[in-house]
Amino acid sequence: MARFRSSPPNGDDAEQRKADDPPTDPAARARDYCLRLLTSRPRTRAELAQALVRREVDQEVIDQVLGRLDEVGLIDDQSFAEMWVRSRHTHQGLGRRALLEELRRKGVDAEVAAEAAQGLDRDAEEERARQLVRRKLAASAGADERVRIRRLVGMLARKGYSQGLAFQVVRAELAAEGTDVELLDELRD
């Protein structure tokens, strides 16, 4: 029967303890912290910078660490923005305007965010809005038509869809349901 040792042979205990201790170099500590943050989800350069500022890391160290992470490809705001747009549009049903606002809050450059949002074409945005309205239509059956319209258009507006698209989609879906859409035209004016 083989025996397993709980510590390395030949007195290497000190080396093992040293390897387990956190680094004392500020740049190494900052890098390790960033890497831990990046293991949970992708983050923008601005998010990592804010996290390091909260930990009171010197700006010079922040620039050095983030520059290196950017250099090796662990930080890429462009790919982050593209992934964010696809994910939030698909899973949360967010429209272009809401997506751009979220990316702005995450510190993504306006040009980068706009380019990522271009990947979301009008047809895809319209189809996702239709899915959201269809899902809410059944729940609002029996309610006053004005209330239904206001709720549906409001829901799309909160999700970042333009007013024109919201009214167009709600009109089409209510017409498909057999509801009189003349009221919608009155409310829009």
Short mmCIF file of C-alpha atoms in Angstrom, two decimals:
data_model
loop_
_atom_site.label_atom_id
_atom_site.label_comp_id
_atom_site.label_asym_id
_atom_site.label_seq_id
_atom_site.Cartn_x
_atom_site.Cartn_y
_atom_site.Cartn_z
CA MET A 1 0.00 0.00 0.00
CA ALA A 2 1.45 3.34 -1.03
CA ARG A 3 1.68 6.15 1.46
CA PHE A 4 1.06 9.73 0.48
CA ARG A 5 2.95 12.50 2.18
CA SER A 6 1.11 15.59 3.25
CA SER A 7 4.18 17.74 2.69
CA PRO A 8 6.87 17.76 0.01
CA PRO A 9 9.94 15.58 0.67
CA ASN A 10 13.41 16.94 1.50
CA GLY A 11 12.28 19.90 3.60
CA ASP A 12 10.63 21.86 0.77
CA ASP A 13 7.91 23.03 3.18
CA ALA A 14 9.26 26.58 3.19
CA GLU A 15 9.17 26.74 -0.62
CA GLN A 16 5.58 25.49 -0.68
CA ARG A 17 4.49 28.05 1.91
CA LYS A 18 6.21 30.80 -0.07
CA ALA A 19 4.33 29.74 -3.24
CA ASP A 20 0.99 29.88 -1.37
CA ASP A 21 1.60 33.36 0.08
CA PRO A 22 0.14 36.31 -1.81
CA PRO A 23 2.70 38.32 -3.76
CA THR A 24 4.10 41.43 -2.10
CA ASP A 25 4.76 43.30 -5.34
CA PRO A 26 1.88 45.78 -5.94
CA ALA A 27 1.81 45.04 -9.67
CA ALA A 28 1.65 41.28 -9.04
CA ARG A 29 -1.17 41.75 -6.51
CA ALA A 30 -3.07 43.97 -8.95
CA ARG A 31 -2.55 41.49 -11.79
CA ASP A 32 -3.74 38.58 -9.64
CA TYR A 33 -6.82 40.53 -8.60
CA CYS A 34 -7.65 41.36 -12.22
CA LEU A 35 -7.20 37.75 -13.25
CA ARG A 36 -9.57 36.63 -10.47
CA LEU A 37 -12.15 39.15 -11.70
CA LEU A 38 -11.74 37.97 -15.27
CA THR A 39 -12.34 34.33 -14.32
CA SER A 40 -15.94 35.07 -13.32
CA ARG A 41 -16.85 36.99 -16.51
CA PRO A 42 -15.28 39.19 -19.20
CA ARG A 43 -14.80 42.80 -18.10
CA THR A 44 -13.97 46.05 -19.77
CA ARG A 45 -10.75 47.91 -19.18
CA ALA A 46 -12.71 50.62 -17.34
CA GLU A 47 -14.35 48.08 -15.01
CA LEU A 48 -10.97 46.62 -14.08
CA ALA A 49 -9.50 50.09 -13.59
CA GLN A 50 -12.38 51.04 -11.28
CA ALA A 51 -11.91 47.84 -9.27
CA LEU A 52 -8.21 48.59 -8.83
CA VAL A 53 -8.90 52.20 -7.85
CA ARG A 54 -11.30 50.94 -5.17
CA ARG A 55 -8.44 48.81 -3.86
CA GLU A 56 -6.29 51.95 -3.75
CA VAL A 57 -3.76 50.76 -6.32
CA ASP A 58 -1.48 53.50 -7.71
CA GLN A 59 -2.44 54.79 -11.16
CA GLU A 60 1.00 53.91 -12.54
CA VAL A 61 0.54 50.28 -11.47
CA ILE A 62 -3.00 50.23 -12.88
CA ASP A 63 -1.76 51.47 -16.24
CA GLN A 64 1.08 48.94 -16.25
CA VAL A 65 -1.10 45.95 -15.33
CA LEU A 66 -3.98 46.82 -17.64
CA GLY A 67 -1.58 47.56 -20.47
CA ARG A 68 -0.07 44.10 -20.12
CA LEU A 69 -3.49 42.39 -19.89
CA ASP A 70 -4.55 44.29 -23.00
CA GLU A 71 -1.32 43.31 -24.75
CA VAL A 72 -1.86 39.59 -24.14
CA GLY A 73 -5.53 39.80 -25.17
CA LEU A 74 -7.23 39.32 -21.82
CA ILE A 75 -8.92 42.71 -22.12
CA ASP A 76 -10.66 43.51 -25.38
CA ASP A 77 -13.43 46.08 -25.18
CA GLN A 78 -14.47 45.47 -28.80
CA SER A 79 -15.10 41.75 -28.35
CA PHE A 80 -16.66 42.44 -24.93
CA ALA A 81 -19.11 44.89 -26.51
CA GLU A 82 -20.02 42.49 -29.32
CA MET A 83 -20.60 39.65 -26.84
CA TRP A 84 -22.61 41.95 -24.55
CA VAL A 85 -24.88 43.11 -27.39
CA ARG A 86 -25.59 39.55 -28.56
CA SER A 87 -26.17 38.21 -25.07
CA ARG A 88 -28.32 41.01 -23.68
CA HIS A 89 -30.40 41.26 -26.86
CA THR A 90 -31.01 37.53 -26.99
CA HIS A 91 -31.59 36.81 -23.31
CA GLN A 92 -32.98 40.10 -21.96
CA GLY A 93 -34.64 41.37 -25.13
CA LEU A 94 -32.90 44.73 -24.96
CA GLY A 95 -33.04 47.12 -27.90
CA ARG A 96 -30.21 49.14 -29.39
CA ARG A 97 -30.69 52.23 -27.21
CA ALA A 98 -30.62 50.27 -23.93
CA LEU A 99 -27.59 48.28 -25.08
CA LEU A 100 -25.65 51.42 -25.92
CA GLU A 101 -26.48 52.87 -22.51
CA GLU A 102 -25.32 49.73 -20.70
CA LEU A 103 -22.05 49.69 -22.63
CA ARG A 104 -21.51 53.37 -21.83
CA ARG A 105 -21.99 52.63 -18.11
CA LYS A 106 -19.44 49.84 -18.40
CA GLY A 107 -16.89 52.28 -19.76
CA VAL A 108 -16.87 51.13 -23.38
CA ASP A 109 -15.89 53.87 -25.83
CA ALA A 110 -18.90 55.30 -27.69
CA GLU A 111 -17.44 54.38 -31.10
CA VAL A 112 -16.73 50.81 -30.02
CA ALA A 113 -20.24 50.49 -28.56
CA ALA A 114 -21.85 51.89 -31.72
CA GLU A 115 -19.88 49.49 -33.87
CA ALA A 116 -20.96 46.55 -31.72
CA ALA A 117 -24.60 47.67 -31.85
CA GLN A 118 -24.39 47.78 -35.66
CA GLY A 119 -24.25 43.98 -35.52
CA LEU A 120 -27.85 44.11 -34.33
CA ASP A 121 -29.82 44.66 -37.51
CA ARG A 122 -33.28 46.19 -37.66
CA ASP A 123 -34.96 42.90 -38.57
CA ALA A 124 -33.47 41.09 -35.58
CA GLU A 125 -34.45 43.94 -33.28
CA GLU A 126 -38.00 43.96 -34.66
CA GLU A 127 -38.36 40.20 -34.35
CA ARG A 128 -37.20 40.26 -30.72
CA ALA A 129 -39.67 43.07 -29.97
CA ARG A 130 -42.46 40.96 -31.52
CA GLN A 131 -41.53 38.02 -29.31
CA LEU A 132 -41.67 40.22 -26.22
CA VAL A 133 -45.07 41.65 -27.18
CA ARG A 134 -46.53 38.22 -27.97
CA ARG A 135 -45.44 36.97 -24.57
CA LYS A 136 -47.17 39.88 -22.83
CA LEU A 137 -50.34 39.83 -24.94
CA ALA A 138 -51.81 36.75 -23.29
CA ALA A 139 -51.19 38.17 -19.81
CA SER A 140 -53.00 41.39 -20.68
CA ALA A 141 -56.05 39.78 -22.30
CA GLY A 142 -59.27 41.21 -20.94
CA ALA A 143 -57.71 44.52 -19.85
CA ASP A 144 -58.81 47.86 -21.29
CA GLU A 145 -57.33 48.35 -24.76
CA ARG A 146 -55.74 51.68 -23.83
CA VAL A 147 -54.07 50.04 -20.83
CA ARG A 148 -52.83 47.13 -22.94
CA ILE A 149 -51.35 49.42 -25.57
CA ARG A 150 -49.72 51.69 -22.99
CA ARG A 151 -48.21 48.71 -21.15
CA LEU A 152 -46.90 47.04 -24.29
CA VAL A 153 -45.38 50.21 -25.76
CA GLY A 154 -43.99 51.14 -22.33
CA MET A 155 -42.40 47.71 -21.91
CA LEU A 156 -40.64 48.05 -25.27
CA ALA A 157 -39.53 51.60 -24.47
CA ARG A 158 -38.00 50.48 -21.17
CA LYS A 159 -36.11 47.80 -23.04
CA GLY A 160 -34.60 50.41 -25.36
CA TYR A 161 -36.74 50.10 -28.48
CA SER A 162 -37.53 53.27 -30.41
CA GLN A 163 -41.02 54.72 -30.16
CA GLY A 164 -41.66 54.16 -33.85
CA LEU A 165 -40.66 50.51 -33.72
CA ALA A 166 -42.62 49.96 -30.50
CA PHE A 167 -45.86 51.33 -31.98
CA GLN A 168 -45.31 49.43 -35.24
CA VAL A 169 -44.80 46.10 -33.48
CA VAL A 170 -47.66 46.58 -31.01
CA ARG A 171 -49.98 47.58 -33.86
CA ALA A 172 -49.07 44.52 -35.94
CA GLU A 173 -49.38 42.10 -33.02
CA LEU A 174 -52.72 43.52 -31.86
CA ALA A 175 -54.03 43.37 -35.44
CA ALA A 176 -52.89 39.73 -35.69
CA GLU A 177 -54.79 39.07 -32.46
CA GLY A 178 -57.91 40.64 -33.99
CA THR A 179 -57.93 43.79 -31.88
CA ASP A 180 -59.07 47.11 -33.34
CA VAL A 181 -55.89 49.12 -33.94
CA GLU A 182 -57.60 52.47 -34.60
CA LEU A 183 -57.21 53.24 -30.89
CA LEU A 184 -53.48 52.81 -31.28
CA ASP A 185 -53.42 55.44 -34.02
CA GLU A 186 -55.29 57.85 -31.73
CA LEU A 187 -52.84 57.27 -28.87
CA ARG A 188 -49.83 57.74 -31.09
CA ASP A 189 -50.89 61.17 -32.30
#
